[in-house]
Coordinates of N, CA and C in Angstrom, one line a residue:
K1 N 52.4 -43.9 1.6 CA 53.7 -43.6 1.8 C 54.8 -44.3 2.6
K2 N 55.7 -43.5 2.5 CA 56.8 -43.9 2.1 C 57.5 -44.1 4.0
K3 N 57.8 -44.6 4.8 CA 58.4 -43.6 6.1 C 59.4 -42.7 6.1
D4 N 59.9 -42.1 7.2 CA 61.2 -41.3 7.2 C 62.6 -42.3 7.4
S5 N 62.3 -43.0 7.8 CA 63.5 -44.3 8.0 C 63.8 -44.3 6.5
E6 N 62.6 -44.5 5.4 CA 63.6 -44.9 4.2 C 63.7 -43.7 3.6
A7 N 64.0 -42.3 3.6 CA 64.2 -41.5 3.3 C 65.3 -41.5 2.0
T8 N 66.0 -42.1 2.1 CA 67.0 -42.7 1.6 C 66.8 -43.2 0.2
A9 N 65.5 -43.9 0.0 CA 65.3 -44.3 -1.0 C 63.9 -43.5 -2.0
I10 N 63.8 -42.0 -1.5 CA 63.0 -41.4 -2.2 C 64.0 -40.5 -2.9
P11 N 64.1 -40.2 -4.5 CA 64.4 -39.3 -4.9 C 64.1 -37.7 -4.7
L12 N 65.2 -37.0 -5.5 CA 65.2 -36.2 -4.5 C 64.3 -34.8 -4.8
T13 N 63.6 -35.5 -6.9 CA 62.6 -34.6 -6.6 C 61.2 -34.6 -6.0
E14 N 61.6 -35.5 -5.5 CA 60.2 -36.0 -4.3 C 60.8 -35.6 -3.1
I15 N 61.5 -35.5 -2.5 CA 61.8 -34.4 -1.3 C 61.7 -33.2 -1.5
G16 N 61.7 -32.8 -2.1 CA 61.3 -31.7 -2.5 C 59.9 -31.2 -2.3
K17 N 59.1 -32.4 -2.5 CA 58.0 -31.4 -1.8 C 57.3 -31.8 -0.5
F18 N 58.6 -32.7 0.3 CA 58.2 -33.0 1.6 C 58.2 -31.2 2.6
S19 N 57.6 -31.5 3.4 CA 57.7 -30.2 4.8 C 58.9 -30.3 5.2
S20 N 59.6 -29.3 5.8 CA 60.7 -29.2 6.6 C 61.1 -30.2 7.5
K21 N 60.1 -30.6 8.2 CA 59.9 -31.9 9.5 C 60.6 -32.8 8.6
R22 N 59.9 -33.5 7.7 CA 60.3 -34.6 7.1 C 62.0 -34.8 6.4
I23 N 61.6 -33.3 6.1 CA 63.5 -33.4 5.4 C 64.4 -33.6 6.5
I24 N 64.0 -33.1 7.5 CA 64.6 -33.3 8.8 C 65.1 -34.8 9.1
R25 N 63.9 -35.7 9.4 CA 64.3 -36.8 9.4 C 64.9 -37.6 8.3
A26 N 64.3 -37.2 7.3 CA 65.2 -37.7 6.3 C 67.0 -37.4 6.4
V27 N 67.4 -35.7 6.9 CA 68.5 -35.5 7.3 C 69.1 -36.7 7.9
A28 N 68.3 -36.9 9.0 CA 68.9 -37.8 10.0 C 68.9 -39.2 9.5
A29 N 68.4 -39.8 8.9 CA 67.9 -41.0 8.4 C 69.4 -41.3 7.8
V30 N 69.4 -40.3 6.3 CA 70.9 -40.1 5.8 C 71.8 -39.8 6.7
K31 N 72.3 -39.2 7.1 CA 73.4 -39.3 8.5 C 73.6 -40.4 8.5
L32 N 72.9 -41.3 9.8 CA 73.1 -42.2 9.8 C 73.7 -43.7 9.1
S33 N 73.0 -43.4 7.4 CA 73.5 -44.2 6.9 C 74.3 -44.4 5.6
V34 N 74.5 -43.0 5.5 CA 75.2 -42.8 4.4 C 76.6 -42.8 5.0
V35 N 77.5 -43.4 3.8 CA 78.9 -43.6 4.5 C 79.9 -42.4 4.7
K36 N 80.4 -42.0 5.5 CA 81.0 -40.7 6.3 C 81.7 -39.9 4.6
E37 N 82.1 -40.8 3.8 CA 82.9 -39.8 3.2 C 82.1 -39.4 2.0
D38 N 80.7 -39.5 2.3 CA 79.6 -39.3 1.1 C 78.6 -38.1 1.5
K39 N 79.8 -37.2 1.6 CA 78.7 -35.9 2.2 C 77.6 -35.1 1.1
S40 N 77.4 -36.0 -0.3 CA 76.5 -34.8 -0.8 C 75.5 -34.9 -0.9
V41 N 75.1 -36.7 -1.0 CA 73.6 -36.5 -0.9 C 73.0 -35.9 0.4
L42 N 73.7 -35.7 1.6 CA 73.1 -35.4 3.0 C 73.7 -33.7 2.8
K43 N 73.9 -33.3 1.5 CA 74.6 -31.8 1.4 C 73.4 -30.8 0.9
D44 N 73.0 -32.2 -0.4 CA 71.8 -31.3 -1.1 C 70.2 -31.8 -0.1
L45 N 70.4 -32.8 0.6 CA 68.8 -32.6 1.5 C 69.3 -31.4 2.8
V46 N 70.4 -31.3 2.9 CA 70.6 -29.3 4.0 C 70.4 -28.6 3.4
D47 N 70.6 -28.0 2.0 CA 70.3 -27.5 1.2 C 68.5 -27.3 1.0
L48 N 68.6 -28.1 0.7 CA 67.1 -28.9 0.2 C 65.9 -28.1 1.3
L49 N 66.9 -27.9 2.5 CA 65.9 -27.7 4.0 C 66.0 -26.3 4.2
E50 N 67.1 -25.9 3.7 CA 67.5 -24.8 4.2 C 66.6 -23.8 3.0
I51 N 66.0 -24.5 1.9 CA 65.2 -23.7 1.3 C 64.0 -23.9 1.8
R52 N 63.5 -24.7 2.5 CA 62.0 -25.1 2.6 C 61.8 -24.3 3.6
K53 N 63.4 -24.1 4.4 CA 62.4 -23.4 5.9 C 62.7 -22.0 5.3
A54 N 63.0 -21.6 4.4 CA 62.8 -19.6 3.9 C 61.8 -20.3 3.7
V55 N 61.0 -21.3 2.4 CA 59.9 -20.9 1.8 C 59.0 -21.0 3.4
E56 N 58.7 -21.9 4.1 CA 57.9 -21.4 5.2 C 58.0 -20.4 5.4
T57 N 58.7 -20.1 6.2 CA 59.3 -18.4 6.8 C 57.9 -17.4 6.3
V58 N 58.4 -17.3 5.1 CA 57.7 -16.8 3.5 C 56.2 -17.4 4.0
H59 N 55.7 -18.4 3.5 CA 54.2 -18.4 4.2 C 54.2 -17.8 5.3
N60 N 54.8 -17.9 6.5 CA 54.0 -17.6 7.3 C 54.1 -16.4 7.6
T61 N 54.9 -15.2 6.9 CA 55.5 -14.1 7.0 C 54.2 -13.3 5.9
S62 N 53.5 -13.8 5.2 CA 52.8 -13.1 3.9 C 52.1 -12.5 4.5
R63 N 51.5 -12.4 5.2 CA 50.8 -11.5 5.9 C 50.9 -10.3 6.8
V64 N 52.5 -10.5 7.0 CA 53.0 -9.7 7.8 C 53.4 -8.4 6.7
R65 N 53.3 -6.9 6.9 CA 54.0 -5.9 6.1 C 55.4 -6.2 5.9
A66 N 56.2 -6.3 7.1 CA 57.6 -5.8 7.2 C 58.1 -7.3 6.9
H67 N 58.4 -8.0 5.7 CA 58.7 -9.3 5.6 C 59.7 -8.1 4.5
P68 N 61.3 -8.9 4.4 CA 62.1 -9.2 3.3 C 61.5 -9.2 2.4
S69 N 61.4 -8.1 1.6 CA 60.7 -8.0 0.1 C 61.7 -9.2 -0.7
R70 N 63.3 -9.4 -0.3 CA 64.4 -9.9 -0.9 C 64.7 -10.6 -0.4
I71 N 65.6 -12.1 -0.7 CA 65.8 -12.7 0.2 C 67.0 -13.5 -0.5
I72 N 68.1 -12.9 0.1 CA 69.3 -13.9 -0.7 C 70.3 -15.5 0.2
M73 N 69.8 -16.2 -1.1 CA 70.4 -17.4 -0.3 C 71.0 -18.1 -1.1
K74 N 72.0 -18.8 -0.8 CA 72.9 -19.8 -1.1 C 72.7 -21.5 -1.4
I75 N 72.7 -21.2 -3.1 CA 72.5 -22.9 -3.7 C 73.4 -22.8 -4.4
E76 N 73.9 -24.3 -3.4 CA 75.0 -25.1 -4.5 C 76.4 -23.5 -4.6
G77 N 76.4 -23.2 -4.3 CA 77.8 -21.8 -3.4 C 77.0 -21.2 -4.4
M78 N 76.0 -21.1 -4.6 CA 75.9 -19.7 -5.8 C 75.2 -18.7 -5.1
E79 N 75.5 -17.6 -4.7 CA 74.7 -16.3 -3.9 C 73.2 -16.1 -4.9
M80 N 72.3 -15.9 -4.4 CA 71.4 -15.9 -5.1 C 70.7 -14.6 -4.2
N81 N 69.9 -13.8 -5.0 CA 69.4 -12.9 -4.3 C 67.7 -12.9 -5.0
V82 N 66.9 -13.7 -4.4 CA 65.1 -14.1 -4.5 C 64.2 -12.9 -4.1
T83 N 63.6 -13.0 -5.1 CA 61.7 -11.7 -4.7 C 61.4 -12.8 -3.9
F84 N 60.5 -11.7 -2.9 CA 59.4 -12.7 -2.5 C 58.7 -13.7 -2.6
K85 N 58.2 -13.0 -4.1 CA 57.5 -13.9 -5.3 C 58.1 -15.5 -5.3
K86 N 59.3 -14.8 -5.7 CA 60.0 -16.4 -6.4 C 60.4 -17.0 -5.2
L87 N 60.1 -17.0 -4.2 CA 60.4 -17.7 -3.1 C 59.5 -18.7 -3.1
K88 N 58.2 -18.2 -3.2 CA 57.3 -19.2 -2.8 C 56.8 -20.3 -3.9
K89 N 57.5 -19.9 -5.1 CA 57.3 -20.2 -5.9 C 58.6 -21.6 -6.1
M90 N 59.3 -21.0 -4.8 CA 60.5 -22.4 -4.8 C 60.2 -24.0 -3.8
V91 N 59.0 -24.4 -4.2 CA 58.7 -25.7 -3.5 C 59.5 -26.6 -4.1
H92 N 59.6 -26.9 -5.0 CA 59.8 -27.7 -5.8 C 61.2 -28.2 -6.5
V93 N 62.3 -28.8 -6.2 CA 63.4 -28.8 -6.5 C 63.6 -28.7 -8.4
Q94 N 62.8 -29.1 -9.0 CA 62.6 -28.8 -10.4 C 62.6 -27.5 -10.4
T95 N 61.6 -27.0 -10.0 CA 61.7 -24.9 -9.9 C 63.0 -24.4 -10.0
L96 N 63.8 -25.3 -8.4 CA 64.8 -24.4 -8.4 C 65.8 -25.2 -9.5
E97 N 65.9 -26.2 -9.7 CA 66.6 -26.7 -11.0 C 66.7 -25.6 -12.2
K98 N 65.2 -24.8 -12.6 CA 64.7 -24.2 -13.5 C 65.6 -22.8 -13.5
M99 N 65.4 -22.5 -12.3 CA 65.8 -20.9 -12.2 C 67.5 -20.9 -12.1
K100 N 67.9 -22.1 -11.6 CA 69.4 -22.2 -11.8 C 70.4 -22.1 -12.8
K101 N 69.0 -23.2 -14.1 CA 70.0 -23.1 -15.4 C 69.4 -21.8 -15.6
N102 N 68.8 -21.2 -15.9 CA 68.1 -19.8 -16.2 C 69.3 -18.6 -15.6
L103 N 69.8 -19.0 -14.2 CA 70.9 -17.9 -14.1 C 72.1 -18.1 -15.3
E104 N 72.5 -19.6 -15.2 CA 73.6 -19.5 -15.9 C 73.3 -19.6 -18.0
Q105 N 74.2 -20.2 -18.9 CA 73.7 -19.8 -19.9 C 72.9 -21.6 -20.4
P106 N 72.2 -21.6 -21.7 CA 71.8 -22.6 -21.3 C 72.8 -23.7 -21.9
P107 N 72.3 -24.6 -20.6 CA 73.5 -25.9 -20.6 C 73.5 -27.0 -22.1
P108 N 74.9 -27.3 -22.5 CA 74.9 -28.1 -23.1 C 74.1 -29.2 -22.9
E109 N 74.0 -30.9 -23.7 CA 73.5 -32.0 -23.1 C 74.4 -32.7 -21.6
N110 N 74.4 -33.2 -21.0 CA 75.1 -34.1 -19.9 C 75.6 -33.0 -19.3
T111 N 74.6 -31.9 -18.3 CA 75.8 -31.3 -17.8 C 76.5 -31.7 -16.3
L112 N 77.5 -30.7 -16.1 CA 77.9 -31.5 -14.9 C 76.4 -31.7 -13.5
E113 N 75.9 -30.9 -13.6 CA 74.8 -31.1 -12.8 C 74.2 -32.5 -12.8
Q114 N 73.6 -32.6 -14.1 CA 72.8 -34.0 -14.5 C 73.7 -34.8 -14.0
V115 N 75.3 -34.9 -14.6 CA 76.2 -35.9 -14.1 C 75.9 -36.2 -12.2
A116 N 76.3 -35.1 -11.7 CA 76.1 -35.1 -10.8 C 74.5 -35.7 -9.7
L117 N 73.5 -35.0 -10.4 CA 71.9 -35.6 -10.0 C 72.2 -37.0 -9.6
S118 N 73.0 -37.8 -11.2 CA 72.8 -38.9 -11.4 C 73.5 -39.9 -10.3
T119 N 75.0 -39.2 -10.4 CA 75.3 -40.1 -9.1 C 74.8 -40.1 -7.8
I120 N 74.0 -38.7 -7.5 CA 73.4 -39.1 -6.0 C 72.4 -39.9 -6.1
T121 N 72.0 -39.7 -7.1 CA 70.5 -40.8 -7.5 C 70.8 -42.3 -6.9
A122 N 72.0 -42.8 -8.1 CA 73.1 -43.8 -7.9 C 73.6 -44.1 -7.0
R123 N 73.5 -43.3 -5.7 CA 74.5 -43.4 -5.0 C 73.2 -43.1 -3.8
I124 N 72.2 -42.8 -3.9 CA 70.8 -43.0 -2.9 C 70.2 -44.0 -3.3
E125 N 70.4 -45.0 -4.7 CA 69.5 -46.3 -4.9 C 70.8 -46.9 -4.0
E126 N 72.0 -47.1 -4.1 CA 72.7 -48.2 -3.5 C 72.4 -48.2 -2.0
I127 N 72.1 -46.8 -1.2 CA 72.1 -47.1 0.3 C 70.9 -47.6 0.7
E128 N 69.9 -47.5 -0.2 CA 68.6 -48.2 -0.4 C 68.7 -49.5 -0.8
N129 N 69.3 -50.0 -1.6 CA 69.7 -51.5 -2.0 C 70.4 -52.0 -0.2
K130 N 71.3 -51.4 0.5 CA 71.9 -51.8 1.7 C 71.1 -52.3 2.4
L131 N 70.3 -50.7 3.0 CA 69.2 -50.9 3.6 C 68.2 -52.1 3.8
T132 N 68.0 -52.4 2.5 CA 67.1 -53.3 2.6 C 67.2 -54.7 2.7
Q133 N 68.6 -55.0 2.0 CA 69.8 -55.8 2.3 C 69.8 -56.3 3.8
K134 N 69.6 -55.6 4.4 CA 70.3 -55.2 6.1 C 69.2 -55.4 6.6
R135 N 68.0 -54.8 6.3 CA 66.8 -55.4 6.8 C 66.3 -57.1 6.5
V136 N 66.6 -57.5 5.8 CA 66.2 -58.3 4.8 C 67.1 -59.5 6.5
E137 N 68.3 -59.1 5.8 CA 69.2 -60.1 7.2 C 68.7 -60.0 8.6
E138 N 68.1 -58.9 8.8 CA 68.1 -58.9 10.2 C 66.6 -59.4 10.5
A139 N 65.6 -59.3 10.1 CA 64.3 -60.3 9.6 C 64.8 -61.4 9.8
A140 N 65.6 -61.9 8.9 CA 65.9 -63.8 9.0 C 66.2 -64.1 10.3
K141 N 67.0 -63.4 11.2 CA 68.0 -63.5 12.5 C 67.1 -63.2 13.1
R142 N 65.8 -62.7 13.0 CA 65.1 -62.5 14.0 C 64.3 -64.0 13.9
K143 N 63.8 -64.0 12.8 CA 62.8 -65.5 12.4 C 63.9 -66.7 13.4
A144 N 64.8 -66.8 12.3 CA 65.6 -68.3 13.2 C 65.7 -67.9 14.7
E145 N 66.0 -67.1 15.6 CA 66.0 -66.9 16.7 C 64.5 -67.4 17.6
Q146 N 63.5 -66.7 17.0 CA 62.3 -67.4 17.4 C 62.2 -68.6 16.9
K147 N 62.4 -69.7 15.8 CA 62.1 -70.9 15.2 C 62.6 -71.7 16.7
L148 N 63.9 -71.2 17.2 CA 65.2 -72.1 17.8 C 64.3 -71.7 19.6
I149 N 63.8 -70.5 19.5 CA 63.0 -70.7 21.7 C 61.6 -71.5 21.1
N150 N 61.3 -71.3 20.1 CA 59.6 -72.2 19.7 C 60.5 -73.5 20.0
A151 N 60.8 -73.8 19.5 CA 61.7 -75.0 19.2 C 61.4 -75.7 20.8
R152 N 62.9 -74.9 21.5 CA 62.9 -75.0 22.9 C 61.5 -75.0 23.7
A153 N 60.6 -74.3 24.0 CA 59.6 -74.5 24.9 C 58.9 -75.9 24.1
K154 N 58.6 -76.4 22.9 CA 57.5 -77.6 22.9 C 58.1 -78.9 23.4
K155 N 60.0 -78.6 23.3 CA 60.1 -80.3 23.8 C 60.2 -80.1 25.0
P156 N 59.4 -81.6 26.0 CA 59.3 -81.8 26.8 C 61.2 -82.1 27.7
R157 N 61.1 -81.5 28.5 CA 62.0 -81.2 29.7 C 62.3 -82.8 29.9
K158 N 63.3 -83.4 30.3 CA 63.9 -84.6 30.7 C 65.1 -84.1 32.3
D159 N 64.4 -84.5 32.7 CA 65.0 -84.0 34.2 C 66.2 -85.2 35.2

């Protein structure tokens, strides 16, 4: 199991299986680590969170009679009028992508969507590497500081 602080290292398809609580934490982690100009990763997570919240609301209210049978959701700028049944299936990102493709014409190879996804994936990997590098550097720094403290403690003081 990966920690939520390492959420940037998790592929989007995996994040699709998270609960909204974990997505919120992932969003927070991404907010902290993503460079200001790169909002696409964050946007995807936020969109995913909206979807998850909607799905969870549907699950929670499914026994209640007065539930909205259709829910309008914005996915990547597209307004989708989603049926109640369909929304329950929208837990995974793959399902969402399939739905989106069905809404559009059958896409040719290497669509913009795939390019965007690979860009995001590459960006996430880049962030992951930076974070890992930072962690390694911080660990080395702490180790060096501890060595120094230990060395000082061992040396008998000359007054």
